Coordinates of C-alpha atoms in Angstrom, one line a residue:
X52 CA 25.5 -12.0 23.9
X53 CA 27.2 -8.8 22.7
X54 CA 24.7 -6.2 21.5
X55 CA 25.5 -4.1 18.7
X56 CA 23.6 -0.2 18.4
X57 CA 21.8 0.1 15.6
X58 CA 23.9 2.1 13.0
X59 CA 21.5 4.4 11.1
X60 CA 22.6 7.5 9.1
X61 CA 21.4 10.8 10.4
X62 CA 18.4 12.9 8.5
X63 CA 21.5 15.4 8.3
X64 CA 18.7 18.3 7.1
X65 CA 15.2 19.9 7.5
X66 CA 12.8 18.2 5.6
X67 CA 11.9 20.4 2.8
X68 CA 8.3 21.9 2.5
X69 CA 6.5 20.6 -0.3
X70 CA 6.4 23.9 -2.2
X71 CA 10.5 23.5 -2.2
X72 CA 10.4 20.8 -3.0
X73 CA 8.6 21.1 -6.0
X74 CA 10.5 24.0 -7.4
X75 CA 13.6 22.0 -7.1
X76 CA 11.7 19.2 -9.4
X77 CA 10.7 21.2 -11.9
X78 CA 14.4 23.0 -12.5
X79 CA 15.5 19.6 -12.5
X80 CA 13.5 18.2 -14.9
X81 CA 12.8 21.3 -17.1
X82 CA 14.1 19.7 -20.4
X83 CA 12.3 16.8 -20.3
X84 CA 9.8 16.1 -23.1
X85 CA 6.7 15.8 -20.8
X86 CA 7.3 19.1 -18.9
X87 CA 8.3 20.8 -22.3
X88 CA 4.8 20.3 -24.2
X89 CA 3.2 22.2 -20.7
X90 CA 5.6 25.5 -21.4
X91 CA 8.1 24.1 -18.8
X92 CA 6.3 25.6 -15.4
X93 CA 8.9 26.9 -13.1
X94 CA 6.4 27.7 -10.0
X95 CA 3.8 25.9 -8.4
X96 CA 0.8 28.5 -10.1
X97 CA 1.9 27.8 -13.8
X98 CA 2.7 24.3 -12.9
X99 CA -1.0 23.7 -11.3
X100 CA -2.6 26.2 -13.9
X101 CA -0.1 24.4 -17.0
X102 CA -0.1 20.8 -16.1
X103 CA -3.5 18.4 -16.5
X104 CA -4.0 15.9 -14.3
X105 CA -3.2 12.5 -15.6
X106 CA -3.2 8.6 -15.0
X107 CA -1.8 5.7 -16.1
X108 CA -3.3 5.5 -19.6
X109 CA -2.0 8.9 -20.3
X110 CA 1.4 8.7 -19.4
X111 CA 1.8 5.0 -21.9
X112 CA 3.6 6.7 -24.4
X113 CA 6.2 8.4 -22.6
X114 CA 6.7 4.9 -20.7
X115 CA 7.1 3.7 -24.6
X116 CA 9.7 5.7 -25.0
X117 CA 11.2 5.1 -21.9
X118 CA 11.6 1.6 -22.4
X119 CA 12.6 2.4 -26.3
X120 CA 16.0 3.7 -24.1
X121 CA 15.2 7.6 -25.1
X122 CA 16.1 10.0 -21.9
X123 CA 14.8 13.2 -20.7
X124 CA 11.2 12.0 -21.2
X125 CA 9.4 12.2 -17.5
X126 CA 12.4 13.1 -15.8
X127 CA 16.4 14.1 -16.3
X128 CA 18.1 10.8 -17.7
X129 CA 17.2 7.3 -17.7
X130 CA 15.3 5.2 -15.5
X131 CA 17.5 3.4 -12.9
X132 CA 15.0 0.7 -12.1
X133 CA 11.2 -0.3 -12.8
X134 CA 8.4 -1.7 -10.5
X135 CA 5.3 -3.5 -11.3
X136 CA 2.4 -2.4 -9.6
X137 CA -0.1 -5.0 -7.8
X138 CA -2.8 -3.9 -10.4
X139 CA -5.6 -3.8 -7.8
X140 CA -7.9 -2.3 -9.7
X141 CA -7.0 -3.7 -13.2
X142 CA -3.7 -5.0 -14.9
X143 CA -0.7 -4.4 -13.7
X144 CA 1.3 -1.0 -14.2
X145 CA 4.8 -0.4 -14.7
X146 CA 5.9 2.4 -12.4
X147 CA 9.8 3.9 -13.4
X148 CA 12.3 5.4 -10.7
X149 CA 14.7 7.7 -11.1
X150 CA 17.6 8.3 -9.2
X151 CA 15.9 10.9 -7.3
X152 CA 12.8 9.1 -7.3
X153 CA 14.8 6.7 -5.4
X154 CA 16.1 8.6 -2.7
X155 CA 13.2 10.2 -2.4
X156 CA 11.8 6.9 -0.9
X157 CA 15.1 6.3 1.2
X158 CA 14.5 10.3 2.5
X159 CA 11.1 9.2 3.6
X160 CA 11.8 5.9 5.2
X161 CA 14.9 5.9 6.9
X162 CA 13.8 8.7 9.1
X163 CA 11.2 6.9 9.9
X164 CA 13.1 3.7 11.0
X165 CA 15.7 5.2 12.6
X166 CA 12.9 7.4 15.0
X167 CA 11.6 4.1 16.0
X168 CA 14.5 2.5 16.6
X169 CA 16.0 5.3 18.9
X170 CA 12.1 6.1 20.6
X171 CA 11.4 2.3 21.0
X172 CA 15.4 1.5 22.2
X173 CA 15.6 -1.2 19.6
X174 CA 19.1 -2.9 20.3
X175 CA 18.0 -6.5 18.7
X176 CA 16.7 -8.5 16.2
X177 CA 14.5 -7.1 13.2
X178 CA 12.2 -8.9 10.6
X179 CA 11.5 -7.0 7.5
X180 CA 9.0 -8.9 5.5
X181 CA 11.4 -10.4 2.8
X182 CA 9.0 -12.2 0.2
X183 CA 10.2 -15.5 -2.0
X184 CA 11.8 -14.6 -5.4
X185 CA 8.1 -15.6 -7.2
X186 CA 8.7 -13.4 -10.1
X187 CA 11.5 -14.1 -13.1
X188 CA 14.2 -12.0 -13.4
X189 CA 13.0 -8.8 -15.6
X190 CA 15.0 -6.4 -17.3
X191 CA 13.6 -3.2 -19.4
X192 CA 17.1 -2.7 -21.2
X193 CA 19.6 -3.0 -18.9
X194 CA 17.1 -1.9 -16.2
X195 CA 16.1 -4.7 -13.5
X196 CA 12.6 -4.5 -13.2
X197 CA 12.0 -5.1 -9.4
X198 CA 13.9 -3.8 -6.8
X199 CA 15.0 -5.7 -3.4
X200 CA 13.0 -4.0 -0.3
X201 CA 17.0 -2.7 0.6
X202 CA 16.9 -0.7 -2.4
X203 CA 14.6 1.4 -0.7
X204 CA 16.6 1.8 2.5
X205 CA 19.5 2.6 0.9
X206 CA 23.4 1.4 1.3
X207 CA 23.9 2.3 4.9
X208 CA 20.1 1.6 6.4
X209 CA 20.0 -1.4 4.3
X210 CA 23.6 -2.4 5.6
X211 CA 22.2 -2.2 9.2
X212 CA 19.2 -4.2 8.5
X213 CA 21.2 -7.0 7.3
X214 CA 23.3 -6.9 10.4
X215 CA 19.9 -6.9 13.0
X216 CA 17.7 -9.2 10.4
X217 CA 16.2 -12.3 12.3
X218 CA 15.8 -13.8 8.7
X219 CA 18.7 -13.7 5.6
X220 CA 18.1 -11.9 3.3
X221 CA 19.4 -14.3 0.8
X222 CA 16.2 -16.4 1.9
X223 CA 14.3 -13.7 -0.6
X224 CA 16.4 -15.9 -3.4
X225 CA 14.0 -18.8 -2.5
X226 CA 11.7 -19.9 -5.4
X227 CA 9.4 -22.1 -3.5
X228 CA 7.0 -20.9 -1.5
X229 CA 6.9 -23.7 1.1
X230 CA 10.7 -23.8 1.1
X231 CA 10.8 -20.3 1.7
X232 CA 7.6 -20.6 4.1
X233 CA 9.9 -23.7 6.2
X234 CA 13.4 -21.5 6.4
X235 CA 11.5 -18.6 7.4
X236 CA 9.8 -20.2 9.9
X237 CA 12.1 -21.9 11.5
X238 CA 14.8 -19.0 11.3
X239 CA 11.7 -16.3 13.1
X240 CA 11.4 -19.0 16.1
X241 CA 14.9 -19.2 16.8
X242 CA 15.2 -15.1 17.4
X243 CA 14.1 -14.9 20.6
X244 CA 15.7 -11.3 21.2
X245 CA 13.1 -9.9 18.4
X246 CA 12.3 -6.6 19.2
X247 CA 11.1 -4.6 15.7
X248 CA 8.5 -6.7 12.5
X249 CA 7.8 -4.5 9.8
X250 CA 5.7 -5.8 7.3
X251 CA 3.5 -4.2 4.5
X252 CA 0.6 -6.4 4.4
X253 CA -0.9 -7.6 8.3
X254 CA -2.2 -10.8 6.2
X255 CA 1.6 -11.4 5.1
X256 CA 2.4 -12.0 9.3
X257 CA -0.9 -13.5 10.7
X258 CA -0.2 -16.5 7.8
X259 CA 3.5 -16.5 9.2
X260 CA 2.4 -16.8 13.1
X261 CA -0.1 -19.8 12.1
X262 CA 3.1 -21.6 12.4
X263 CA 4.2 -19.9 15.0
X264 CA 0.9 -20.6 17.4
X265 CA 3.6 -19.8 20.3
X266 CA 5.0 -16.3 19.3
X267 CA 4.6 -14.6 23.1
X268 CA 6.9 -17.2 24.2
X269 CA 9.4 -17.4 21.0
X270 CA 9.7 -13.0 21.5
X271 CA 9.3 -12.2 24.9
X272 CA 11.4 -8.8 24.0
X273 CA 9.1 -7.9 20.6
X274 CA 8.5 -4.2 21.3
X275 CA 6.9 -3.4 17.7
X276 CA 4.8 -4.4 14.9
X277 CA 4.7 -1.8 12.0
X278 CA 2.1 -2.7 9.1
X279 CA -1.0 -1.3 7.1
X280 CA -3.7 -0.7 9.6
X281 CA -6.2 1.7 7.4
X282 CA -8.5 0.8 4.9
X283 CA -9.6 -2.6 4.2
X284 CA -6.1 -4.4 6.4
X285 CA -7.7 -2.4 9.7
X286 CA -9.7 -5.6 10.8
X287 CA -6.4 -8.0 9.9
X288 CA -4.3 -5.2 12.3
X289 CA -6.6 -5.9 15.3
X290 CA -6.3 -9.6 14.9
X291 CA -2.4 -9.3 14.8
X292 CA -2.8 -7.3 18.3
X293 CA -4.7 -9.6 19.7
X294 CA -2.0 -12.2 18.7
X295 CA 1.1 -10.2 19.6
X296 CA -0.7 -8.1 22.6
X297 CA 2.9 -7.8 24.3
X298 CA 4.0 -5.3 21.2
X299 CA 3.0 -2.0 20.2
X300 CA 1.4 -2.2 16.8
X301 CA 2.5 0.8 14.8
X302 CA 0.3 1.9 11.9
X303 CA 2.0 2.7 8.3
X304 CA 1.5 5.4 6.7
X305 CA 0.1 5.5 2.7
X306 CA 2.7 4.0 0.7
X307 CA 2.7 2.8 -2.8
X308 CA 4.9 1.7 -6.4
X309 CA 4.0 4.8 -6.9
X310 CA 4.7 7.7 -4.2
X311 CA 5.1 7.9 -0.9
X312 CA 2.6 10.1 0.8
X313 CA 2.8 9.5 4.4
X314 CA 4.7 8.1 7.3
X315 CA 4.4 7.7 11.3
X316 CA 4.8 10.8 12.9
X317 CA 6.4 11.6 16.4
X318 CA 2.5 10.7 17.4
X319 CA 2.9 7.1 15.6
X320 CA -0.1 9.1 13.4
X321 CA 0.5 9.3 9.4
X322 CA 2.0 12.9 8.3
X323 CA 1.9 14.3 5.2
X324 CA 5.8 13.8 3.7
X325 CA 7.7 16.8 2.2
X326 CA 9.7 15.1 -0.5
X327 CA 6.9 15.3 -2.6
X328 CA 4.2 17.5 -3.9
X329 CA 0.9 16.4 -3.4
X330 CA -3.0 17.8 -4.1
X331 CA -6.0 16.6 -2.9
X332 CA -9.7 16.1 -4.9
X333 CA -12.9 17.6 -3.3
X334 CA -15.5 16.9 -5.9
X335 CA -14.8 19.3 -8.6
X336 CA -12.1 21.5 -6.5
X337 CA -8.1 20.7 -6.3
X338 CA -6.8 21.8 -3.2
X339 CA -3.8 21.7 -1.5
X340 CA -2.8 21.0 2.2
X341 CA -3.6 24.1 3.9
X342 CA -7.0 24.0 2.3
X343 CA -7.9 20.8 3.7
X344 CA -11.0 20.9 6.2
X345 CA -10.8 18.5 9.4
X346 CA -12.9 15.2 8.9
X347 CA -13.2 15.8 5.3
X348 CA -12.2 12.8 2.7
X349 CA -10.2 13.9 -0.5
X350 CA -8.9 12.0 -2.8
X351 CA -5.2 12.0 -3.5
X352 CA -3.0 13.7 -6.6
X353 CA 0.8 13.4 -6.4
X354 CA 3.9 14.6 -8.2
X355 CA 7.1 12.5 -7.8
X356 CA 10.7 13.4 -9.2
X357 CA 10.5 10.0 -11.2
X358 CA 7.7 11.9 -13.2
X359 CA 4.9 11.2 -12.1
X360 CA 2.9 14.9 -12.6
X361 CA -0.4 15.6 -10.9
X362 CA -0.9 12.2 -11.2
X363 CA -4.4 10.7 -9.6
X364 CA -3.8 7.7 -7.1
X365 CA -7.1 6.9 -6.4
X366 CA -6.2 6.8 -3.0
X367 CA -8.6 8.6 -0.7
X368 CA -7.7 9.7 2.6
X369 CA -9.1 11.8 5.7
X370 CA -7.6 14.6 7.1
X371 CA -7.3 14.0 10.6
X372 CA -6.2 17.6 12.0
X373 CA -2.2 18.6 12.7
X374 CA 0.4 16.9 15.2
X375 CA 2.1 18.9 17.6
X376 CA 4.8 20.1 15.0
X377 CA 2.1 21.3 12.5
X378 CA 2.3 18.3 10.3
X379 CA -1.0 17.3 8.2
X380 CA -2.3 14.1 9.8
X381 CA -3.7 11.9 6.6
X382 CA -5.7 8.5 7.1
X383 CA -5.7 6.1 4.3
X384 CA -9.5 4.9 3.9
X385 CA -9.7 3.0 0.5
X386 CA -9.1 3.4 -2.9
X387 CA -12.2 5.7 -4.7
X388 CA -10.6 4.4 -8.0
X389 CA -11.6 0.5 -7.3
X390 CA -15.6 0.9 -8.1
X391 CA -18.3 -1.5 -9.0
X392 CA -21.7 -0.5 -10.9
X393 CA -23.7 -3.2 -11.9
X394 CA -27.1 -1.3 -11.9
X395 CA -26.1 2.3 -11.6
X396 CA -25.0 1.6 -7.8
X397 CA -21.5 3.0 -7.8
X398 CA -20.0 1.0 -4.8
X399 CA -16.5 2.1 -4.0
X400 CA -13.9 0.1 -2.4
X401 CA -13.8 2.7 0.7
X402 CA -17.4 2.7 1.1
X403 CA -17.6 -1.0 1.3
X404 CA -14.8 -1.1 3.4
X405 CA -16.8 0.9 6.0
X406 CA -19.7 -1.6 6.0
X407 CA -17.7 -4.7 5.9
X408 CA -16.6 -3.8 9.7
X409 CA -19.9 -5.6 10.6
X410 CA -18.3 -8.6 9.6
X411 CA -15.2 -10.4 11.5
X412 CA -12.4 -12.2 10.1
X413 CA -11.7 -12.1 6.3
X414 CA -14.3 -10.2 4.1
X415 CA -15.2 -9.1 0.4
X416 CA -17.7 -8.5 -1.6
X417 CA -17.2 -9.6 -5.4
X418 CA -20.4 -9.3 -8.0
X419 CA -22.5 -11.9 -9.9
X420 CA -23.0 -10.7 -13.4
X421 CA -25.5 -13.5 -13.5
X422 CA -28.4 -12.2 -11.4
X423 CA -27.0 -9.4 -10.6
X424 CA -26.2 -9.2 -7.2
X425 CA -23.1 -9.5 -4.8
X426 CA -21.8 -12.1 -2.8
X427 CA -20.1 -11.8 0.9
X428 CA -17.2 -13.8 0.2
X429 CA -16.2 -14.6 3.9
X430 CA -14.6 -17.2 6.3
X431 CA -17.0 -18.3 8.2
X432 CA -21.2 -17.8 7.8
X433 CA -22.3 -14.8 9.9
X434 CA -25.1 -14.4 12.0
X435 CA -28.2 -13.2 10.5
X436 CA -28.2 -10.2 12.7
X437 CA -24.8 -9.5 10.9
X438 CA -25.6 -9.7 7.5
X439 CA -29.0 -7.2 8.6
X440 CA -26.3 -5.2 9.5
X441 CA -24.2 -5.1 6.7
X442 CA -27.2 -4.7 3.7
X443 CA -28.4 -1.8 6.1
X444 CA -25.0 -0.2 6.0
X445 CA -24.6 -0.6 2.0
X446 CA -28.2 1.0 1.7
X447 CA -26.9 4.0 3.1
X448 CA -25.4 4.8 -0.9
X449 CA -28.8 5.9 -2.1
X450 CA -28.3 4.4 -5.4
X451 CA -27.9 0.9 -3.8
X452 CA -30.9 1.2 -1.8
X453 CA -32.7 2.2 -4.7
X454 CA -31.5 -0.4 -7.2
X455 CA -32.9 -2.7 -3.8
X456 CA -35.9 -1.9 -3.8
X457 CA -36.4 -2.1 -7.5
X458 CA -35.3 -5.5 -7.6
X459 CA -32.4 -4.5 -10.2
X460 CA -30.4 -5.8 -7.5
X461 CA -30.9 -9.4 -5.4
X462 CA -30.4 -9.7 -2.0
X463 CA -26.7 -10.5 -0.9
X464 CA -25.4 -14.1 -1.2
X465 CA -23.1 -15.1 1.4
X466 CA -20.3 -18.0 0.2
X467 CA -18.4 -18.9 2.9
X468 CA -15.0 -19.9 2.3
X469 CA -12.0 -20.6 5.1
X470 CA -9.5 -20.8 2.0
X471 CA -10.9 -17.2 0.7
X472 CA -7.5 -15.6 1.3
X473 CA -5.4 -17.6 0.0
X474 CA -7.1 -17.4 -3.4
X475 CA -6.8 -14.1 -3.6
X476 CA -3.5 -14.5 -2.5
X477 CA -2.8 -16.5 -6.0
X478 CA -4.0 -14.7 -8.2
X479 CA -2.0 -11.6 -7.0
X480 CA 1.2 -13.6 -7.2
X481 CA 0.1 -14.6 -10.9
X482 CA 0.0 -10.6 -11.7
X483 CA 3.5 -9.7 -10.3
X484 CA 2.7 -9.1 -6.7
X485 CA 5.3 -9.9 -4.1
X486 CA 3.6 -12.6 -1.1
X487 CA 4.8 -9.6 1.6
X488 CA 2.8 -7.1 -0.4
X489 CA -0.6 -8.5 -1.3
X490 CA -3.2 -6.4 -0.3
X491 CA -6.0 -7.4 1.7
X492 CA -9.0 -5.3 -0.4
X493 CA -13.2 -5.0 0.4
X494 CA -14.5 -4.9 -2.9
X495 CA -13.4 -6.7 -6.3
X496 CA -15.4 -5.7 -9.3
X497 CA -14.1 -8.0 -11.7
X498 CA -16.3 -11.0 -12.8
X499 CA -14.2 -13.9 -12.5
X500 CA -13.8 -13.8 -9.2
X501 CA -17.2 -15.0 -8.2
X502 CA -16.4 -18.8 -10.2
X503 CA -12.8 -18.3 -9.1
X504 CA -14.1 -19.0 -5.6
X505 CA -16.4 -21.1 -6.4
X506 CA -14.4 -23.5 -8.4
X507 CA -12.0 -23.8 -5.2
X508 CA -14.2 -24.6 -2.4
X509 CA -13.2 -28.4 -1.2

């Protein structure tokens, strides 16, 4: 068989620092009707010192307005596409990209393929995790609502993808899931010169190789797997090595509808991108990257040119030192946003994903408003030396130890569940999400959940 090179366009420039970056922004979008109420900043001190920080709710009616067809509201023009968040921690949000917004992404990502390709000699097959079409056609306008994941490689990344892609891409047309599930299937076992899987979500691929029990055998030549290994998907990234312990897995950096804030570095380690301008939350302090203390935990603020200003993530990360070219090396640990307080207890999605580590396979903890207390939604019962483990590790948040020994709060209830996944699975697919990026999470605080999984058990 004829191999043909990967044909990936060059970086062709420096990436920018994020100060530069941010200049450029603001002159860009200095007319705009958000930026104009805040005096128009022109440098990063009036914009930090002009500029509040905001979320979702706040920015509502300039998305009104938006989608009312107005222009020059968060950014130069009009929108050239929308995208539905998951809504992890609520409903979902509708995130709009600009032109530059757009590139932004490709800026970020196709460096970042084409440094594996070249470091990893990639000369076969790819997957890219293409997801079946679950979602009806949307438009805002004229504006698709949704974007293929090519849109975010660009023409000429996206053009070499299709050419390397163990999978059509027309198979992301599909409607039904176990149609889609079959073709896809059957299409990854016949690509036996599969060298490169990227996926978001390490769930999305260990579901795929259930049918493929055999996948040493089917990709003797598989040199990488790139997917979420932080957070709450770390314990679904170790099962996926031990599956696929012939391949390299290679961690992704913190990526969102929203922003991307990191990508694998030289090291394979998350950097800190520079087409973007982002902050970081120390209790009450707003620092930015050269403030940032080793081993500390911040949560994350970002600016994007499809206007998003000082916008809160709730994504919290680590910072884990420099790389060898002075790049700020961030680990995604959880979202500080997702938080459940029954009885004063304040559990936060990062903090139980910390404790859940006691606990193998699939793992969550959900509330009963009933008695109140929360349940270990898992896939099989642990031991009771386990579940010692993990009340002793969720009694290091003084509140919850408190409420414990009180009795405001019950002992843990354990429900196992070898379906639990695919549960939450469905519901995410009800709000909007993609099957390739549901995100495995440690805590849900909404109520239904608890019956939800009850209901289902066989």
């Amino acid at each position: 068989m004829t191999v043909t090179p990967w044909a990936l366009p060059e970086n062709g420039q420096d990436e920018p620092s994020q100060s530069a970056w941010l200049h450029g922004t603001l002159a860009r979008n200095a007319s705009t009707a958000y930026l104009m109420q805040y005096g128009s900043p022109d440098t990063m001190q009036s914009f930090r010192s002009q500029v509040p920080l905001c979320g979702y709710e706040d920015l509502a009616p300039y998305l009104d307005q938006l989608q009312a067809g107005e222009s020059d509201v968060l950014f130069s023009g009009w929108p050239v596409a929308y995208e539905r968040t998951g809504g992890s921690s609520g409903g979902a949000k509708l995130i709009p990209y600009s032109r530059e917004g757009l590139l932004d992404f490709q800026r970020c990502i196709v460096p970042w393929l084409a440094r594996t390709v070249k470091d990893y000699g990639i000369t076969g097959q790819a997957y890219f995790s293409i997801s079946p079409a679950t979602r009806e056609p949307e438009f805002m306008g004229s504006v698709p609502v949704g974007l293929p994941d090519a849109a975010y490689l660009g023409e000429h990344a996206g053009f070499a993808l299709a050419n390397h892609s163990a999978v059509p891409q027309t198979l992301g047309n599909v409607r039904d899931i176990a149609e889609w599930r079959q073709q896809t299937v059957a299409h990854l076992r016949e690509a036996t010169d599969l060298e490169l899987i990227s996926v978001w979500s390490p769930t999305f691929l260990l579901q795929l190789l259930d049918d493929i029990p055999d996948a040493q055998r089917c990709w003797p030549n598989l040199k990488v797997v790139s997917c979420w290994a932080s957070g709450s998907a770390h314990r679904y990234a170790e099962q996926l090595k031990e599956r696929l312990p012939h391949a390299t897995l290679q961690p992704k950096g913190l990526l969102s509808t929203e922003a991307v804030v990191t990508v694998p570095g030289d090291s394979g380690q998350p950097v800190l991108v520079g087409h973007g301008f982002v902050e970081f939350i120390d209790g009450n302090e707003l620092l930015l990257e050269d403030e940032l203390v080793e081993g500390s935990e911040y949560e994350v603020v970002v600016t994007t040119a499809s206007g998003l200003y000082r916008y809160r993530t709730g994504d919290c990360v680590r910072f884990d030192g420099r790389n060898q070219l002075g790049h700020a090396i961030l680990e995604f640990v959880g979202r500080d946003s997702l938080t459940s307080d029954l009885v004063g207890e304040k559990l936060t999605e990062t903090f139980v994903g910390k404790c859940l580590k006691a606990i193998p396979g699939f793992a969550m903890l959900v509330p009963d408003m009933s008695c109140p207390r929360y349940v270990l939604i898992c896939e099989r019962m642990p031991t009771e030396g386990q579940l010692a483990r993990l009340e002793n590790h969720l009694a290091a948040n003084p509140q919850y130890a408190y409420a414990r020994k009180l009795g405001q709060l019950a002992p843990l209830r354990v429900l196992p569940h070898d379906q639990a996944f695919s549960v939450l699975e469905r519901v995410m697919l009800g709000r909007g999400v993609r099957l390739g990026d549901v995100k495995p999470v440690a805590l849900r605080r909404e109520a239904f959940w608890l019956s939800l999984f009850e209901d289902s058990l066989p």
